[in-house]
Amino acid sequence: MGAPAPSELAARLSAIDERIADAAHAAGRAPEEITRIVVTKFHPAALVRELHALGVSAVGENRQQELTAKATELADLDLQWHFIGQGQTNKAGAIRRSADVVHSVDRDRFADALHRAADGDDVVDVLVQINLTDDPGRGGVAPDAATALAEHVLSLPSLRLRGVMAVAPLDEEPASAFARLRGIADGIRTIEPTATWISAGMTGDFVEAIAAGATHLRIGSAITGPRPDRG
């Protein structure tokens, strides 16, 4: 499937931004305090370049290989790259070299691997990923272990703890899941007051995420259109 025409892309982007603004106002919040991350998984770098021309500055990738390739090809653009996929310790160095923010720190070993990959005194922003399901195989740390992981991240000087990230479970109302996430976020802020980011909400549930205090939304196909075949 081909990339959307620039006019179609602009229309989709505008429509989502209007919905974000409406949801923010309904929650008594300023739309300006919410960062819209466009997830471009499987889409070509050319689409990211078009998005940048439309004012997009925050881009999300799920896979290290795609992150590295696109960030390299688009190094001439002023973009903030968000790694939102599951992180493998053996790819932590490559992730760190390309990502400005890593949303998926879910265990001590991955945090340690990111820290070991530091280049000099550079610091990378990270979020603790929370597993809101009962399935231990899903990405994220268990809620009752989130504070301990946050404390571990705080012990690593090359990582800057920004807050938390989660995906709403499929078998729970998003509002309920995001309320639980907000509670976990509030707990982490008691040990690190500057960790104010909440990365939550995708195409189908970002309105509920905004109502619960989300600061970063991860939105893909509603803006980019259907993902192309991987090939």
Short mmCIF file of C-alpha atoms in Angstrom, two decimals:
data_model
loop_
_atom_site.label_atom_id
_atom_site.label_comp_id
_atom_site.label_asym_id
_atom_site.label_seq_id
_atom_site.Cartn_x
_atom_site.Cartn_y
_atom_site.Cartn_z
CA MET A 1 0.00 0.00 0.00
CA GLY A 2 1.37 3.40 -0.97
CA ALA A 3 1.98 6.33 1.33
CA PRO A 4 -0.92 8.77 1.82
CA ALA A 5 -0.96 11.92 -0.27
CA PRO A 6 0.44 14.96 1.57
CA SER A 7 -3.01 16.56 1.72
CA GLU A 8 -4.48 13.39 3.24
CA LEU A 9 -1.66 13.17 5.75
CA ALA A 10 -2.18 16.79 6.75
CA ALA A 11 -5.91 16.22 7.17
CA ARG A 12 -5.38 13.19 9.39
CA LEU A 13 -2.85 15.03 11.51
CA SER A 14 -5.15 18.02 11.89
CA ALA A 15 -8.12 15.82 12.81
CA ILE A 16 -6.16 14.05 15.55
CA ASP A 17 -4.82 17.33 16.91
CA GLU A 18 -8.36 18.70 17.09
CA ARG A 19 -9.48 15.64 19.03
CA ILE A 20 -6.51 15.97 21.38
CA ALA A 21 -7.35 19.63 22.00
CA ASP A 22 -11.01 18.81 22.63
CA ALA A 23 -10.09 16.04 25.09
CA ALA A 24 -7.62 18.30 26.87
CA HIS A 25 -10.16 21.08 27.27
CA ALA A 26 -12.76 18.59 28.52
CA ALA A 27 -10.25 17.48 31.17
CA GLY A 28 -9.47 21.06 32.15
CA ARG A 29 -5.98 20.84 30.68
CA ALA A 30 -4.00 22.86 28.15
CA PRO A 31 -3.38 21.03 24.85
CA GLU A 32 0.12 22.50 24.83
CA GLU A 33 1.14 20.30 27.77
CA ILE A 34 0.50 17.14 25.75
CA THR A 35 3.11 15.75 23.33
CA ARG A 36 1.74 13.90 20.32
CA ILE A 37 4.20 11.22 19.19
CA VAL A 38 3.57 9.91 15.67
CA VAL A 39 4.41 6.20 15.50
CA THR A 40 5.78 5.35 12.06
CA LYS A 41 6.37 1.62 12.43
CA PHE A 42 6.99 -0.02 9.01
CA HIS A 43 6.52 3.29 7.18
CA PRO A 44 9.44 4.66 5.14
CA ALA A 45 11.69 7.51 6.17
CA ALA A 46 10.13 9.57 3.37
CA LEU A 47 6.85 9.64 5.31
CA VAL A 48 8.64 10.94 8.40
CA ARG A 49 10.14 13.68 6.25
CA GLU A 50 6.63 14.63 5.09
CA LEU A 51 5.40 14.63 8.68
CA HIS A 52 8.26 16.91 9.69
CA ALA A 53 7.28 19.32 6.93
CA LEU A 54 3.80 19.40 8.52
CA GLY A 55 5.26 20.37 11.89
CA VAL A 56 5.75 16.96 13.52
CA SER A 57 8.79 16.88 15.78
CA ALA A 58 8.25 13.75 17.94
CA VAL A 59 8.42 10.37 16.20
CA GLY A 60 8.08 6.90 17.73
CA GLU A 61 9.58 3.59 16.65
CA ASN A 62 9.00 0.07 18.01
CA ARG A 63 12.03 -1.70 16.53
CA GLN A 64 15.68 -0.86 17.05
CA GLN A 65 16.62 -1.56 13.45
CA GLU A 66 14.00 0.84 12.12
CA LEU A 67 14.88 3.46 14.70
CA THR A 68 18.55 3.34 13.78
CA ALA A 69 17.94 3.40 10.03
CA LYS A 70 15.45 6.26 10.07
CA ALA A 71 17.33 8.38 12.58
CA THR A 72 20.47 8.01 10.45
CA GLU A 73 18.72 8.82 7.18
CA LEU A 74 16.90 11.80 8.67
CA ALA A 75 19.76 13.20 10.73
CA ASP A 76 19.36 16.53 8.92
CA LEU A 77 15.93 17.07 10.50
CA ASP A 78 15.21 18.39 13.98
CA LEU A 79 13.34 15.37 15.32
CA GLN A 80 12.93 13.85 18.76
CA TRP A 81 13.10 10.05 18.49
CA HIS A 82 11.09 7.99 20.97
CA PHE A 83 11.82 4.27 21.31
CA ILE A 84 8.57 2.66 22.43
CA GLY A 85 9.14 -1.05 21.74
CA GLN A 86 10.43 -3.79 23.98
CA GLY A 87 14.13 -3.29 24.60
CA GLN A 88 16.68 -6.08 24.42
CA THR A 89 19.83 -5.70 26.48
CA ASN A 90 22.06 -6.60 23.52
CA LYS A 91 20.53 -3.76 21.50
CA ALA A 92 20.65 -1.15 24.27
CA GLY A 93 23.69 0.57 22.79
CA ALA A 94 22.11 0.93 19.36
CA ILE A 95 18.86 2.14 20.92
CA ARG A 96 20.66 4.72 23.01
CA ARG A 97 22.67 6.05 20.09
CA SER A 98 19.50 6.89 18.16
CA ALA A 99 16.77 7.53 20.75
CA ASP A 100 16.21 10.74 22.66
CA VAL A 101 13.67 9.03 24.90
CA VAL A 102 13.34 5.34 25.81
CA HIS A 103 9.79 4.55 26.98
CA SER A 104 10.23 0.87 27.73
CA VAL A 105 12.60 0.43 30.67
CA ASP A 106 10.98 -2.56 32.38
CA ARG A 107 13.80 -4.26 34.27
CA ASP A 108 17.10 -3.52 35.98
CA ARG A 109 19.17 -5.32 33.35
CA PHE A 110 17.88 -3.18 30.51
CA ALA A 111 18.43 -0.01 32.52
CA ASP A 112 21.98 -1.17 33.29
CA ALA A 113 22.64 -1.93 29.62
CA LEU A 114 21.45 1.55 28.60
CA HIS A 115 23.68 3.07 31.25
CA ARG A 116 26.74 1.09 30.14
CA ALA A 117 26.20 2.38 26.60
CA ALA A 118 26.56 6.01 27.68
CA ASP A 119 29.01 8.05 25.64
CA GLY A 120 30.85 10.40 27.95
CA ASP A 121 28.53 12.52 30.06
CA ASP A 122 25.47 12.29 27.82
CA VAL A 123 22.11 11.65 29.50
CA VAL A 124 19.10 9.90 27.95
CA ASP A 125 15.49 10.37 29.07
CA VAL A 126 13.75 7.16 30.14
CA LEU A 127 10.35 6.00 31.31
CA VAL A 128 9.54 3.02 33.48
CA GLN A 129 7.13 0.77 31.58
CA ILE A 130 4.31 -0.65 33.71
CA ASN A 131 2.53 -3.93 32.92
CA LEU A 132 -1.15 -3.28 33.63
CA THR A 133 -2.17 -6.84 32.78
CA ASP A 134 -2.01 -10.10 34.75
CA ASP A 135 0.20 -11.64 32.06
CA PRO A 136 3.84 -11.62 33.20
CA GLY A 137 4.87 -12.22 29.58
CA ARG A 138 3.73 -8.78 28.55
CA GLY A 139 6.21 -5.94 28.54
CA GLY A 140 6.51 -3.86 31.67
CA VAL A 141 7.32 -4.17 35.33
CA ALA A 142 4.62 -5.31 37.76
CA PRO A 143 2.94 -2.34 39.45
CA ASP A 144 4.14 -3.36 42.90
CA ALA A 145 7.76 -3.39 41.65
CA ALA A 146 7.60 -0.08 39.80
CA THR A 147 9.00 2.06 42.60
CA ALA A 148 11.96 -0.26 43.11
CA LEU A 149 12.78 -0.10 39.39
CA ALA A 150 12.43 3.67 39.44
CA GLU A 151 14.88 3.84 42.36
CA HIS A 152 17.32 1.70 40.38
CA VAL A 153 17.06 4.00 37.37
CA LEU A 154 17.72 6.97 39.66
CA SER A 155 20.97 5.31 40.75
CA LEU A 156 22.29 5.38 37.16
CA PRO A 157 23.59 8.90 36.42
CA SER A 158 23.40 8.62 32.62
CA LEU A 159 19.64 7.95 32.74
CA ARG A 160 17.12 10.70 33.50
CA LEU A 161 13.88 9.29 34.91
CA ARG A 162 11.00 11.16 33.29
CA GLY A 163 8.00 9.11 34.41
CA VAL A 164 6.00 6.05 33.38
CA MET A 165 4.60 4.38 30.28
CA ALA A 166 1.90 1.74 29.79
CA VAL A 167 -0.49 0.17 27.31
CA ALA A 168 -4.10 -0.33 28.40
CA PRO A 169 -5.13 -4.00 28.62
CA LEU A 170 -7.63 -5.23 26.05
CA ASP A 171 -9.95 -6.67 28.70
CA GLU A 172 -10.30 -3.56 30.85
CA GLU A 173 -11.88 -0.18 30.31
CA PRO A 174 -9.09 2.27 29.37
CA ALA A 175 -10.24 4.83 31.94
CA SER A 176 -9.85 2.31 34.76
CA ALA A 177 -6.42 1.14 33.53
CA PHE A 178 -5.12 4.68 33.12
CA ALA A 179 -6.40 5.62 36.57
CA ARG A 180 -4.26 2.82 37.99
CA LEU A 181 -1.29 4.07 35.96
CA ARG A 182 -1.84 7.58 37.32
CA GLY A 183 -1.68 6.18 40.85
CA ILE A 184 1.63 4.47 40.10
CA ALA A 185 2.96 7.66 38.52
CA ASP A 186 1.98 9.63 41.60
CA GLY A 187 3.87 7.16 43.77
CA ILE A 188 7.02 7.48 41.70
CA ARG A 189 6.81 11.25 41.90
CA THR A 190 7.12 10.97 45.68
CA ILE A 191 10.69 9.76 45.17
CA GLU A 192 11.46 11.87 42.08
CA PRO A 193 9.26 14.98 41.80
CA THR A 194 10.54 15.79 38.30
CA ALA A 195 9.30 12.45 36.88
CA THR A 196 6.08 14.00 35.61
CA TRP A 197 5.65 12.29 32.24
CA ILE A 198 2.89 9.74 31.65
CA SER A 199 3.15 8.03 28.26
CA ALA A 200 -0.26 6.49 27.67
CA GLY A 201 -2.94 6.48 25.04
CA MET A 202 -3.00 5.32 21.46
CA THR A 203 -5.47 5.84 18.62
CA GLY A 204 -8.35 4.05 20.33
CA ASP A 205 -7.97 5.32 23.89
CA PHE A 206 -6.07 8.60 23.97
CA VAL A 207 -9.15 10.54 25.14
CA GLU A 208 -9.28 8.44 28.32
CA ALA A 209 -5.51 8.76 28.71
CA ILE A 210 -5.69 12.55 28.55
CA ALA A 211 -8.44 12.55 31.19
CA ALA A 212 -6.12 10.52 33.44
CA GLY A 213 -3.22 12.93 33.01
CA ALA A 214 -1.25 11.52 30.07
CA THR A 215 1.46 13.88 28.87
CA HIS A 216 2.63 11.83 25.88
CA LEU A 217 0.37 10.06 23.37
CA ARG A 218 1.59 7.38 20.94
CA ILE A 219 -0.56 7.59 17.80
CA GLY A 220 0.13 5.68 14.59
CA SER A 221 -2.30 4.59 11.89
CA ALA A 222 -4.89 7.29 12.59
CA ILE A 223 -2.28 9.71 11.24
CA THR A 224 -0.06 7.63 8.95
CA GLY A 225 -2.74 5.37 7.50
CA PRO A 226 -2.50 1.56 7.42
CA ARG A 227 0.95 0.14 7.89
CA PRO A 228 2.56 -1.11 4.68
CA ASP A 229 3.57 -4.71 4.32
CA ARG A 230 6.91 -5.41 5.93
CA GLY A 231 8.21 -6.86 2.69
#
